[in-house]
CSV table of C-alpha atoms in Angstrom, one decimal:
chain,number,residue,atom,x,y,z
E,175,MET,CA,0.0,0.0,0.0
E,176,ARG,CA,1.4,3.4,-1.1
E,177,SER,CA,2.0,5.8,1.8
E,178,ALA,CA,0.6,9.3,1.7
E,179,LEU,CA,2.7,12.1,0.4
E,180,ALA,CA,4.2,14.4,3.0
E,181,PRO,CA,2.5,17.9,2.9
E,182,GLY,CA,5.7,19.6,1.7
E,183,VAL,CA,6.2,17.2,-1.2
E,184,TRP,CA,2.5,17.5,-2.2
E,185,PHE,CA,2.8,21.3,-2.1
E,186,LEU,CA,6.0,21.2,-4.3
E,187,ARG,CA,4.4,18.9,-6.8
E,188,THR,CA,1.2,20.9,-7.0
E,189,PHE,CA,3.0,24.2,-7.2
E,190,SER,CA,5.4,23.0,-9.9
E,191,ARG,CA,2.6,21.6,-12.0
E,192,ASP,CA,0.4,24.7,-11.6
E,193,SER,CA,3.4,26.9,-12.4
E,194,TRP,CA,4.2,24.9,-15.5
E,195,PHE,CA,0.7,25.2,-16.9
E,196,ARG,CA,0.5,28.9,-16.1
E,197,GLY,CA,3.8,29.5,-17.8
E,198,PHE,CA,2.6,27.5,-20.8
E,199,ILE,CA,-0.7,29.4,-21.1
E,200,LEU,CA,1.2,32.8,-20.7
E,201,LEU,CA,3.6,31.8,-23.5
E,202,LEU,CA,0.9,30.4,-25.8
E,203,THR,CA,-1.4,33.5,-25.5
E,204,PHE,CA,1.7,35.7,-26.0
E,205,PHE,CA,2.4,34.0,-29.4
E,206,ILE,CA,-1.3,34.1,-30.3
E,207,TYR,CA,-1.6,37.9,-29.9
E,208,THR,CA,1.8,38.5,-31.4
E,209,CYS,CA,0.4,36.9,-34.6
E,210,TYR,CA,-2.7,39.1,-34.4
E,211,HIS,CA,-0.6,42.3,-34.3
E,212,MET,CA,2.0,41.0,-36.7
E,213,SER,CA,-0.7,40.7,-39.4
E,214,ARG,CA,-1.9,44.3,-38.8
E,215,LYS,CA,1.5,46.0,-39.2
E,216,PRO,CA,2.4,45.4,-42.9
E,217,ILE,CA,0.0,48.0,-44.2
E,218,SER,CA,1.9,50.8,-42.5
E,219,VAL,CA,5.2,49.7,-44.1
E,220,VAL,CA,3.7,49.0,-47.6
E,221,LYS,CA,2.0,52.5,-47.7
E,222,SER,CA,5.3,54.1,-48.8
E,223,ARG,CA,5.5,51.6,-51.6
E,224,LEU,CA,1.9,52.1,-52.8
E,225,HIS,CA,2.6,55.7,-53.4
E,226,GLN,CA,6.2,57.0,-53.8
E,227,ASN,CA,8.3,59.5,-55.6
E,228,CYS,CA,8.8,57.9,-59.1
E,229,SER,CA,11.3,60.6,-60.2
E,230,GLU,CA,13.9,59.0,-58.0
E,231,LEU,CA,13.5,55.6,-59.6
E,232,ILE,CA,14.8,54.2,-62.9
E,233,LYS,CA,11.9,53.4,-65.2
E,234,PRO,CA,11.9,49.8,-66.6
E,235,THR,CA,12.4,49.6,-70.4
E,236,ASN,CA,9.3,47.4,-70.8
E,237,ASP,CA,7.0,49.8,-68.9
E,238,SER,CA,3.8,50.7,-70.7
E,239,HIS,CA,3.3,54.1,-69.0
E,240,SER,CA,3.9,57.4,-71.0
E,241,ILE,CA,7.1,59.3,-70.7
E,242,ASN,CA,5.5,62.2,-68.7
E,243,ASP,CA,3.7,59.9,-66.3
E,244,THR,CA,5.0,60.7,-62.8
E,245,THR,CA,3.0,58.0,-61.1
E,246,TRP,CA,4.2,55.0,-63.1
E,247,CYS,CA,5.7,53.3,-60.0
E,248,ASP,CA,2.6,53.7,-57.8
E,249,TRP,CA,0.0,51.1,-57.3
E,250,ALA,CA,-3.4,52.2,-58.5
E,251,PRO,CA,-5.8,53.4,-57.1
E,252,PHE,CA,-3.2,55.0,-54.7
E,253,ASP,CA,-1.5,56.8,-57.6
E,254,ARG,CA,-3.8,59.9,-57.2
E,255,ASN,CA,-3.1,63.2,-55.5
E,256,ASN,CA,-5.5,62.2,-52.7
E,257,TYR,CA,-3.6,59.1,-51.9
E,258,LYS,CA,-3.3,59.9,-48.2
E,259,GLU,CA,-7.1,60.0,-47.9
E,260,LEU,CA,-7.4,56.7,-49.7
E,261,LEU,CA,-4.8,55.1,-47.5
E,262,GLY,CA,-6.6,56.5,-44.5
E,263,ALA,CA,-9.8,55.0,-45.8
E,264,VAL,CA,-8.2,51.5,-46.0
E,265,ASP,CA,-6.9,51.9,-42.4
E,266,ASN,CA,-10.3,53.0,-41.1
E,267,ALA,CA,-12.1,50.2,-42.9
E,268,PHE,CA,-10.2,47.8,-40.6
E,269,LEU,CA,-10.3,50.0,-37.5
E,270,VAL,CA,-14.0,51.0,-37.6
E,271,ALA,CA,-15.0,47.4,-38.2
E,272,TYR,CA,-12.7,46.4,-35.3
E,273,ALA,CA,-14.2,49.0,-33.0
E,274,ILE,CA,-17.8,47.9,-33.8
E,275,GLY,CA,-17.1,44.2,-33.7
E,276,MET,CA,-15.2,44.5,-30.3
E,277,PHE,CA,-18.4,45.4,-28.4
E,278,ILE,CA,-20.1,42.3,-29.8
E,279,SER,CA,-17.1,40.0,-29.5
E,280,GLY,CA,-16.9,40.1,-25.7
E,281,ILE,CA,-20.4,38.9,-25.4
E,282,PHE,CA,-19.7,35.9,-27.7
E,283,GLY,CA,-16.4,35.3,-25.9
E,284,GLU,CA,-18.3,34.7,-22.6
E,285,ARG,CA,-20.7,32.3,-24.1
E,286,LEU,CA,-18.5,30.2,-26.5
E,287,PRO,CA,-15.5,28.0,-25.8
E,288,LEU,CA,-12.5,30.2,-26.1
E,289,ARG,CA,-10.4,27.5,-27.9
E,290,TYR,CA,-12.9,27.3,-30.8
E,291,TYR,CA,-13.5,31.1,-30.8
E,292,LEU,CA,-9.8,32.0,-31.0
E,293,SER,CA,-8.9,29.3,-33.5
E,294,ALA,CA,-11.6,30.3,-35.9
E,295,GLY,CA,-10.7,33.9,-35.5
E,296,MET,CA,-7.0,33.3,-36.2
E,297,LEU,CA,-7.7,31.1,-39.3
E,298,LEU,CA,-10.0,33.7,-40.8
E,299,SER,CA,-7.6,36.6,-39.9
E,300,GLY,CA,-4.8,34.7,-41.7
E,301,LEU,CA,-7.0,34.2,-44.7
E,302,PHE,CA,-8.0,37.9,-45.0
E,303,THR,CA,-4.5,39.2,-44.4
E,304,SER,CA,-3.2,36.9,-47.2
E,305,LEU,CA,-6.1,38.0,-49.5
E,306,PHE,CA,-4.9,41.6,-49.2
E,307,GLY,CA,-1.5,40.6,-50.4
E,308,LEU,CA,-2.8,38.4,-53.1
E,309,GLY,CA,-4.3,41.6,-54.6
E,310,TYR,CA,-0.7,42.3,-55.8
E,311,PHE,CA,-0.3,38.9,-57.6
E,312,TRP,CA,-3.9,39.1,-59.0
E,313,ASN,CA,-3.2,42.7,-60.2
E,314,ILE,CA,-6.2,44.1,-58.5
E,315,HIS,CA,-6.5,47.9,-58.6
E,316,MET,CA,-10.0,48.5,-57.2
E,317,LEU,CA,-10.3,50.3,-53.9
E,318,TRP,CA,-13.4,48.5,-52.8
E,319,TYR,CA,-11.5,45.2,-52.8
E,320,PHE,CA,-8.9,46.4,-50.3
E,321,VAL,CA,-11.5,48.1,-48.2
E,322,LEU,CA,-13.8,45.0,-48.1
E,323,ILE,CA,-10.8,42.8,-47.1
E,324,GLN,CA,-9.9,45.2,-44.3
E,325,ILE,CA,-13.5,45.3,-43.0
E,326,CYS,CA,-13.6,41.5,-42.8
E,327,ASN,CA,-10.2,41.3,-41.2
E,328,GLY,CA,-11.2,44.0,-38.6
E,329,LEU,CA,-14.3,42.0,-37.6
E,330,VAL,CA,-12.5,38.6,-37.2
E,331,GLN,CA,-9.6,40.1,-35.3
E,332,THR,CA,-12.0,41.2,-32.5
E,333,THR,CA,-11.9,37.5,-31.5
E,334,GLY,CA,-8.4,38.0,-30.2
E,335,TRP,CA,-8.1,40.5,-27.4
E,336,PRO,CA,-11.1,39.6,-25.1
E,337,SER,CA,-10.3,35.9,-25.5
E,338,VAL,CA,-6.6,36.1,-24.5
E,339,VAL,CA,-7.2,38.5,-21.6
E,340,THR,CA,-10.0,36.3,-20.3
E,341,CYS,CA,-7.8,33.2,-20.6
E,342,VAL,CA,-4.9,34.8,-18.8
E,343,GLY,CA,-7.3,36.3,-16.2
E,344,ASN,CA,-8.6,32.8,-15.6
E,345,TRP,CA,-5.1,31.5,-14.8
E,346,PHE,CA,-3.6,34.4,-12.9
E,347,GLY,CA,-4.8,36.2,-9.7
E,348,LYS,CA,-4.4,39.8,-8.7
E,349,GLY,CA,-0.9,39.4,-7.1
E,350,LYS,CA,1.8,40.9,-9.4
E,351,ARG,CA,-0.8,41.0,-12.2
E,352,GLY,CA,0.6,44.4,-13.4
E,353,LEU,CA,4.1,43.1,-13.8
E,354,ILE,CA,3.1,39.8,-15.3
E,355,MET,CA,0.7,41.4,-17.8
E,356,GLY,CA,3.2,44.2,-18.5
E,357,ILE,CA,5.7,41.6,-19.6
E,358,TRP,CA,3.1,39.6,-21.4
E,359,ASN,CA,1.6,42.6,-23.1
E,360,SER,CA,4.9,43.1,-25.0
E,361,HIS,CA,3.3,40.8,-27.5
E,362,THR,CA,1.8,43.9,-29.0
E,363,SER,CA,5.2,45.5,-29.7
E,364,VAL,CA,6.9,42.2,-30.6
E,365,GLY,CA,4.1,41.6,-33.2
E,366,ASN,CA,4.5,45.1,-34.6
E,367,ILE,CA,8.3,44.6,-34.8
E,368,LEU,CA,8.0,41.2,-36.5
E,369,GLY,CA,5.3,42.6,-38.9
E,370,SER,CA,7.5,45.5,-39.8
E,371,LEU,CA,10.6,43.3,-40.4
E,372,ILE,CA,8.7,40.7,-42.4
E,373,ALA,CA,7.0,43.4,-44.5
E,374,GLY,CA,10.3,45.2,-45.0
E,375,VAL,CA,11.9,42.1,-46.7
E,376,TRP,CA,9.5,42.2,-49.7
E,377,VAL,CA,8.2,45.8,-49.6
E,378,ASN,CA,10.5,47.0,-52.4
E,379,GLU,CA,9.9,44.0,-54.6
E,380,GLN,CA,6.8,41.8,-54.3
E,381,TRP,CA,4.9,43.7,-51.6
E,382,GLY,CA,2.1,41.2,-51.7
E,383,LEU,CA,4.3,38.7,-49.8
E,384,SER,CA,4.5,41.3,-46.9
E,385,PHE,CA,0.9,40.3,-46.2
E,386,VAL,CA,0.8,36.6,-47.4
E,387,VAL,CA,3.7,35.5,-45.1
E,388,PRO,CA,2.2,37.0,-41.9
E,389,GLY,CA,-1.2,35.6,-42.9
E,390,ILE,CA,0.1,32.0,-43.2
E,391,ILE,CA,1.9,32.3,-39.9
E,392,THR,CA,-1.3,33.6,-38.2
E,393,ALA,CA,-3.4,30.7,-39.6
E,394,ALA,CA,-0.8,28.2,-38.5
E,395,MET,CA,-0.9,29.6,-35.0
E,396,GLY,CA,-4.7,29.2,-35.1
E,397,ILE,CA,-4.2,25.5,-35.6
E,398,LEU,CA,-1.8,25.3,-32.7
E,399,THR,CA,-4.3,27.2,-30.5
E,400,PHE,CA,-7.0,24.7,-31.3
E,401,LEU,CA,-4.7,21.8,-30.3
E,402,PHE,CA,-3.2,23.2,-27.1
E,403,LEU,CA,-5.2,26.1,-25.5
E,404,ILE,CA,-6.5,25.3,-22.0
E,405,GLU,CA,-9.2,27.8,-20.9
E,406,TYR,CA,-9.6,27.0,-17.2
E,407,PRO,CA,-7.1,25.7,-14.6
E,408,GLU,CA,-9.8,23.3,-13.5
E,409,ASP,CA,-9.8,21.6,-16.9
E,410,VAL,CA,-6.3,20.1,-16.1
E,411,ASP,CA,-6.9,19.8,-12.3
E,412,CYS,CA,-4.8,22.9,-11.5
E,413,THR,CA,-5.5,25.3,-8.6
E,414,PRO,CA,-7.7,28.3,-9.7
E,415,PRO,CA,-6.2,31.7,-8.8
E,416,GLN,CA,-7.3,34.0,-6.1
E,417,HIS,CA,-8.6,37.2,-7.7
E,418,HIS,CA,-8.6,39.3,-4.6
E,419,THR,CA,-6.0,39.8,-1.9
E,420,SER,CA,-7.0,39.2,1.7
E,421,GLY,CA,-5.5,42.4,2.9
E,422,GLY,CA,-4.0,45.7,1.9
E,423,LEU,CA,-5.4,48.2,-0.6
E,424,GLU,CA,-7.8,47.0,-3.2
E,425,GLU,CA,-7.9,48.5,-6.6
E,426,ASN,CA,-10.7,51.1,-7.0
E,427,GLN,CA,-11.7,50.6,-3.4
E,428,ASP,CA,-13.3,53.5,-1.7
E,429,PRO,CA,-11.4,54.8,1.4
E,430,GLU,CA,-14.4,54.3,3.7
E,431,ASP,CA,-14.4,50.6,2.8
E,432,LEU,CA,-10.9,50.1,4.2
E,433,GLY,CA,-12.3,49.8,7.7
E,434,ASN,CA,-13.9,46.5,7.0
E,435,SER,CA,-12.0,43.5,8.3
E,436,PRO,CA,-10.2,41.5,5.6
E,437,LYS,CA,-10.6,38.3,7.7
E,438,GLU,CA,-14.3,38.9,7.8
E,439,SER,CA,-14.7,39.3,4.1
E,440,SER,CA,-12.5,36.2,3.4
E,441,LEU,CA,-14.6,34.2,5.9
E,442,GLU,CA,-17.8,35.3,4.2
E,443,SER,CA,-16.5,34.4,0.8
E,444,ALA,CA,-15.4,31.0,2.1
E,445,ALA,CA,-18.8,30.5,3.7
E,446,ARG,CA,-20.5,31.4,0.4
E,447,GLY,CA,-18.2,29.0,-1.5
E,448,SER,CA,-19.0,26.1,0.9
E,449,LYS,CA,-22.7,26.7,0.7
E,450,GLU,CA,-22.8,27.0,-3.1
E,451,PRO,CA,-20.0,24.8,-4.4
E,452,SER,CA,-21.5,24.1,-7.8
E,453,ALA,CA,-23.1,27.4,-8.6
E,454,GLN,CA,-22.2,28.7,-12.0
E,455,PRO,CA,-22.4,32.5,-12.3
E,456,ALA,CA,-24.4,34.0,-15.1
E,457,ALA,CA,-22.7,36.1,-17.8
E,458,ILE,CA,-22.9,39.8,-17.0
E,459,SER,CA,-25.0,42.2,-19.2
E,460,PHE,CA,-23.4,45.1,-21.1
E,461,LEU,CA,-25.0,47.7,-18.8
E,462,GLY,CA,-24.0,45.7,-15.8
E,463,ALA,CA,-20.4,45.8,-16.9
E,464,LEU,CA,-20.6,49.6,-17.4
E,465,ARG,CA,-21.7,50.0,-13.8
E,466,ILE,CA,-18.4,48.5,-12.5
E,467,PRO,CA,-16.5,51.4,-10.9
E,468,GLY,CA,-13.8,52.7,-13.2
E,469,VAL,CA,-14.9,51.0,-16.4
E,470,VAL,CA,-16.2,54.2,-18.0
E,471,GLU,CA,-13.2,56.3,-17.0
E,472,PHE,CA,-10.6,53.9,-18.2
E,473,SER,CA,-12.6,53.2,-21.4
E,474,LEU,CA,-12.7,56.8,-22.4
E,475,CYS,CA,-9.0,57.3,-21.4
E,476,LEU,CA,-8.1,54.4,-23.6
E,477,LEU,CA,-10.0,56.0,-26.5
E,478,PHE,CA,-7.6,58.9,-26.6
E,479,ALA,CA,-4.5,56.9,-25.6
E,480,LYS,CA,-5.2,54.4,-28.4
E,481,LEU,CA,-5.8,57.3,-30.8
E,482,VAL,CA,-2.2,58.4,-30.2
E,483,SER,CA,-0.7,54.8,-30.2
E,484,TYR,CA,-2.4,53.7,-33.4
E,485,THR,CA,-1.6,56.9,-35.3
E,486,PHE,CA,2.1,56.1,-34.6
E,487,LEU,CA,1.4,52.5,-35.6
E,488,TYR,CA,-0.1,53.3,-39.0
E,489,TRP,CA,1.7,56.6,-39.9
E,490,LEU,CA,5.1,56.6,-38.3
E,491,PRO,CA,6.9,54.8,-41.2
E,492,LEU,CA,5.4,57.2,-43.7
E,493,TYR,CA,6.3,60.2,-41.5
E,494,ILE,CA,10.0,59.0,-41.2
E,495,PHE,CA,10.0,58.3,-45.0
E,496,ASN,CA,8.7,61.8,-45.8
E,497,VAL,CA,10.5,63.9,-43.1
E,498,ALA,CA,13.8,62.0,-42.6
E,499,HIS,CA,14.0,60.8,-46.3
E,500,PHE,CA,14.9,57.2,-45.5
E,501,SER,CA,14.0,54.4,-47.9
E,502,ALA,CA,10.7,52.5,-47.3
E,503,LYS,CA,12.6,49.5,-45.7
E,504,GLU,CA,14.8,51.8,-43.5
E,505,ALA,CA,11.7,53.8,-42.4
E,506,GLY,CA,9.9,50.5,-41.5
E,507,ASP,CA,13.0,49.2,-39.6
E,508,LEU,CA,13.5,52.5,-37.7
E,509,SER,CA,9.8,52.7,-36.7
E,510,THR,CA,10.3,49.4,-34.8
E,511,LEU,CA,12.2,51.4,-32.1
E,512,PHE,CA,8.8,52.9,-31.1
E,513,ASP,CA,7.6,49.4,-30.3
E,514,VAL,CA,10.9,48.6,-28.4
E,515,GLY,CA,10.0,51.5,-26.2
E,516,GLY,CA,6.5,50.2,-25.9
E,517,ILE,CA,7.9,46.9,-24.4
E,518,ILE,CA,9.9,48.9,-21.9
E,519,GLY,CA,6.9,51.2,-21.1
E,520,GLY,CA,4.5,48.3,-20.6
E,521,ILE,CA,6.8,46.5,-18.1
E,522,MET,CA,7.6,49.7,-16.3
E,523,ALA,CA,3.9,50.7,-16.0
E,524,GLY,CA,3.0,47.2,-14.7
E,525,LEU,CA,5.8,47.2,-12.1
E,526,ILE,CA,5.1,50.7,-10.8
E,527,SER,CA,1.4,50.1,-10.6
E,528,ASP,CA,1.9,46.9,-8.7
E,529,TYR,CA,4.2,48.5,-6.2
E,530,THR,CA,2.0,51.6,-5.7
E,531,ASN,CA,-1.4,49.9,-6.3
E,532,GLY,CA,-2.3,53.0,-8.3
E,533,ARG,CA,-3.2,52.0,-11.9
E,534,ALA,CA,-4.8,55.4,-12.7
E,535,THR,CA,-2.0,57.4,-11.2
E,536,THR,CA,0.7,55.5,-13.1
E,537,CYS,CA,-1.2,56.0,-16.4
E,538,CYS,CA,-1.7,59.7,-15.6
E,539,VAL,CA,1.9,60.4,-14.9
E,540,MET,CA,3.1,58.6,-18.1
E,541,LEU,CA,0.6,60.5,-20.2
E,542,ILE,CA,1.7,63.9,-18.7
E,543,LEU,CA,5.3,63.1,-19.6
E,544,ALA,CA,4.4,61.8,-23.1
E,545,ALA,CA,3.0,65.2,-24.3
E,546,PRO,CA,6.3,67.2,-24.2
E,547,MET,CA,8.2,64.2,-25.5
E,548,MET,CA,6.0,64.0,-28.6
E,549,PHE,CA,6.6,67.8,-29.2
E,550,LEU,CA,10.3,67.3,-28.8
E,551,TYR,CA,10.4,64.3,-31.2
E,552,ASN,CA,8.6,66.3,-33.9
E,553,SER,CA,10.9,69.3,-33.4
E,554,VAL,CA,14.4,67.8,-33.0
E,555,GLY,CA,13.8,64.0,-33.4
E,556,GLN,CA,14.8,63.9,-37.1
E,557,LYS,CA,18.0,65.9,-36.6
E,558,GLY,CA,20.5,63.0,-36.5
E,559,ILE,CA,20.0,59.3,-36.2
E,560,THR,CA,21.0,59.3,-32.5
E,561,ASN,CA,18.2,61.8,-31.6
E,562,SER,CA,15.7,59.8,-33.6
E,563,VAL,CA,16.6,56.5,-31.9
E,564,VAL,CA,16.6,57.8,-28.4
E,565,MET,CA,13.4,59.8,-28.7
E,566,LEU,CA,11.5,57.1,-30.5
E,567,ILE,CA,12.2,54.7,-27.6
E,568,ILE,CA,11.2,57.2,-25.0
E,569,CYS,CA,8.0,58.2,-26.9
E,570,GLY,CA,7.1,54.6,-27.4
E,571,ALA,CA,7.5,53.8,-23.6
E,572,LEU,CA,5.4,56.8,-22.5
E,573,VAL,CA,2.7,56.4,-25.2
E,574,ASN,CA,2.3,52.6,-25.0
E,575,GLY,CA,2.8,52.2,-21.3
E,576,PRO,CA,-0.6,53.5,-20.2
E,577,TYR,CA,-2.3,51.8,-23.2
E,578,ALA,CA,-0.7,48.5,-22.3
E,579,LEU,CA,-1.6,48.8,-18.6
E,580,ILE,CA,-5.3,49.7,-19.3
E,581,THR,CA,-5.8,46.9,-21.8
E,582,THR,CA,-4.3,44.2,-19.6
E,583,ALA,CA,-4.0,44.6,-15.8
E,584,VAL,CA,-6.7,47.2,-15.5
E,585,SER,CA,-9.2,45.2,-17.7
E,586,ALA,CA,-8.4,42.1,-15.7
E,587,ASP,CA,-8.8,44.0,-12.3
E,588,LEU,CA,-12.2,45.4,-13.4
E,589,GLY,CA,-13.4,42.1,-14.9
E,590,THR,CA,-12.8,40.5,-11.5
E,591,HIS,CA,-13.8,43.5,-9.4
E,592,GLN,CA,-15.0,42.9,-5.8
E,593,SER,CA,-18.4,44.3,-6.6
E,594,LEU,CA,-19.0,41.3,-8.9
E,595,LYS,CA,-18.8,39.0,-5.8
E,596,GLY,CA,-16.5,36.4,-7.5
E,597,ASN,CA,-18.3,36.4,-10.8
E,598,ALA,CA,-15.4,36.3,-13.2
E,599,LYS,CA,-17.8,35.8,-16.2
E,600,ALA,CA,-17.7,39.6,-16.6
E,601,LEU,CA,-14.0,39.5,-17.7
E,602,SER,CA,-14.6,39.1,-21.4
E,603,THR,CA,-17.3,41.7,-21.6
E,604,VAL,CA,-15.4,44.3,-19.6
E,605,THR,CA,-12.3,43.7,-21.7
E,606,ALA,CA,-14.4,44.1,-24.9
E,607,ILE,CA,-16.0,47.4,-23.6
E,608,ILE,CA,-12.6,48.9,-22.7
E,609,ASP,CA,-10.8,47.8,-25.8
E,610,GLY,CA,-13.8,48.5,-28.0
E,611,THR,CA,-14.0,52.1,-26.8
E,612,GLY,CA,-10.3,52.4,-27.3
E,613,SER,CA,-10.7,51.0,-30.8
E,614,ILE,CA,-12.9,54.0,-31.6
E,615,GLY,CA,-9.9,56.2,-30.9
E,616,ALA,CA,-7.7,53.8,-32.9
E,617,ALA,CA,-10.0,54.4,-35.9
E,618,LEU,CA,-10.1,58.2,-35.4
E,619,GLY,CA,-6.4,58.6,-35.0
E,620,PRO,CA,-5.2,57.4,-38.4
E,621,LEU,CA,-8.3,59.0,-40.1
E,622,LEU,CA,-7.5,62.4,-38.6
E,623,ALA,CA,-3.8,61.9,-39.5
E,624,GLY,CA,-4.8,61.2,-43.1
E,625,LEU,CA,-6.9,64.4,-43.2
E,626,ILE,CA,-4.5,66.6,-41.3
E,627,SER,CA,-1.1,65.5,-42.7
E,628,PRO,CA,-1.6,67.4,-46.1
E,629,THR,CA,-1.6,70.6,-44.0
E,630,GLY,CA,1.7,69.7,-42.4
E,631,TRP,CA,3.0,67.0,-39.9
E,632,ASN,CA,3.2,69.7,-37.2
E,633,ASN,CA,-0.6,69.8,-37.0
E,634,VAL,CA,-0.7,66.0,-36.7
E,635,PHE,CA,1.5,66.1,-33.6
E,636,TYR,CA,-0.6,69.0,-32.1
E,637,MET,CA,-3.6,66.7,-32.5
E,638,LEU,CA,-1.8,63.8,-30.8
E,639,ILE,CA,-0.7,66.0,-27.9
E,640,SER,CA,-4.2,67.3,-27.4
E,641,ALA,CA,-5.6,63.7,-27.3
E,642,ASP,CA,-2.9,62.7,-24.8
E,643,ILE,CA,-3.9,65.6,-22.5
E,644,LEU,CA,-7.6,64.6,-22.7
E,645,ALA,CA,-6.7,61.0,-21.8
E,646,CYS,CA,-4.9,62.3,-18.7
E,647,LEU,CA,-7.8,64.5,-17.6
E,648,LEU,CA,-10.3,61.7,-17.8
E,649,LEU,CA,-8.4,59.9,-15.1
E,650,CYS,CA,-8.5,62.8,-12.6
E,651,ARG,CA,-11.4,61.4,-10.5
E,652,LEU,CA,-9.8,58.0,-10.2
E,653,VAL,CA,-6.4,59.5,-9.3
E,654,TYR,CA,-8.0,61.5,-6.6
E,655,LYS,CA,-9.7,58.4,-5.2
E,656,GLU,CA,-6.4,56.5,-5.2
E,657,ILE,CA,-4.7,59.4,-3.3
E,658,LEU,CA,-7.5,59.3,-0.7
E,659,ALA,CA,-7.2,55.6,-0.4
E,660,TRP,CA,-3.4,55.8,0.1
E,661,LYS,CA,-4.0,58.4,2.9
E,662,SER,CA,-6.5,56.2,4.6
E,663,PHE,CA,-4.3,53.2,4.3
E,664,LEU,CA,-1.3,55.1,5.8
E,665,ASN,CA,-3.5,56.4,8.6
E,666,ARG,CA,-4.7,52.9,9.4
E,667,ASP,CA,-1.2,51.5,9.5
E,668,ARG,CA,-0.1,54.4,11.7
E,669,GLY,CA,-3.0,53.6,14.0
E,670,TYR,CA,-2.0,49.9,14.3
E,671,LYS,CA,1.5,50.9,15.2
E,672,GLU,CA,0.3,53.2,17.9
E,673,ILE,CA,-1.8,50.4,19.4
C-alpha cells in the first residue's frame, strides 16, 4: 500500500505543476496575440510603396506608361493626389470594423468555448491578411477590394483580445498582475516589430508577400491554438487563482471601505463557497459591466490613448519616409524602435502600478510626460540618427505604457472586481468594452492623421498632444480616489503601530 505524500512534497508537486501550466498558457497566449498584431502591421510599411516619388527611380524599359507619367511606379488606385485620404480609408475600414465588432465580440467570448473562438478567428484573420497581399499577384487595382478585405479582417480580429485577456485572467490572480501582464503585453510590440521586419523584406519588390507570409503564420498559429489552448485551470486539475487579496489596498476601493475586516470578508466568501460549491455565475450584461466602478473612465481614457498609439502604428513609417527621407525599408525598420520603447513602457507601468497599487496614477503620470516628448520628437527628433533612436524609444515607452496597462492589468482587475462577488464571467465583456471604446480612438487617429497631414506634420503632432492631455484629464477622479485611499491606508497603518 502506497504511503501518503508528506504535505511539503505534495505542495511542491502541485506548485510545480500549476506553475508549468500557467507559464505555458502565458507563452501560448503571448504568441497568439503576437500573430494578431504582426498581421496588422504590414499596411503601415507598404504604404510608402503604394505611393512613392517615381522621379527618384529608374523606369523599366518594358514599362507601358507614358514618358511624362510621374506615377508610373505607384499602385493604382493609390496613384492619385488624394492618396493619403485613400490610404486613410483603408486603415479605417479595418479600425472601424474592429471597434464595432469588439463590443459584440466580448459577449460571444463569454458564451462560446475560447479555444474554438480563438482558433476560428486566427484562421480567418490569416485568410483575409493573405487576400490583401494576393491583390498584388492578382493585379487588383480596385479600392473596394482592399476596403472590403480590411472590413472583414477587422471583424474577425476582434476575437483575439477579449479571449486572450480572459484566458490569462482565468489563470492568474491579482498578485503581481501588473508586472506579469506588463511583460506579457509586450506581444503587441513584438508583433509590430515582426510585422515591420517581415514586410520590409519584400516591400520594395513583391509587396504582396508582406501580407501573405504573416497571414500564413497567423493561420498556422490558429491550428496550434485549437490543439493546445486550455481555458480554465480546473480543466487540467490545477488550482484556480485568487482574484482578490486578503488584505491591503484593493484597486478602485473607496477609502471608507478600508475599515472592513479583511478576515471577515474572506470568511464570508469562504462560507458562500461552501454553501454553493457548484453554482455557475451567469454572464454579465453590457449595462452591468458599465456599472463596475472605473470601467467608463478607463474606457474613455483608452479611447484617446489608443488614438495616439495607433496613429504612430499606422503613420510613423510614412512620417519617417517623408521627413527624414529614408527608404521604405529603412523607415519601417526605424519605426520598430517605437515598439521597443512600448515593451519597456508596458513593463515599467505594470511594475510601478503593482508597487503603488495605483493603476490610474501610473497612467496619468506617463501621459503627462508623453505630451512634451512628442513635441520634442517632432521638433528635433529627425536631426540626427541618435536623436531619432533615443526619442522614438522614450516616446514609445510613454505612449504605449498606459495603453498596455489599461488593456491588460486594469481590464483584468475590473473584470474580477470585488463588486462582482466572485463572478469572473464579466472579464470578457469588460475587456471588450474597454478595448472596443479604445478602438474608436484607434480608428479616429489614423483617419485624422490622413486628413490633417496634407496641412503639415506639425498639425498631426498637435492633434496627438491634445488627445494625450484629454486622456490624462479623464483619469483625474480615479487618481483623486487613489490618493485618498493611500492616505486612509497610511493612517490605518499608523493607528495599528500606535496600538
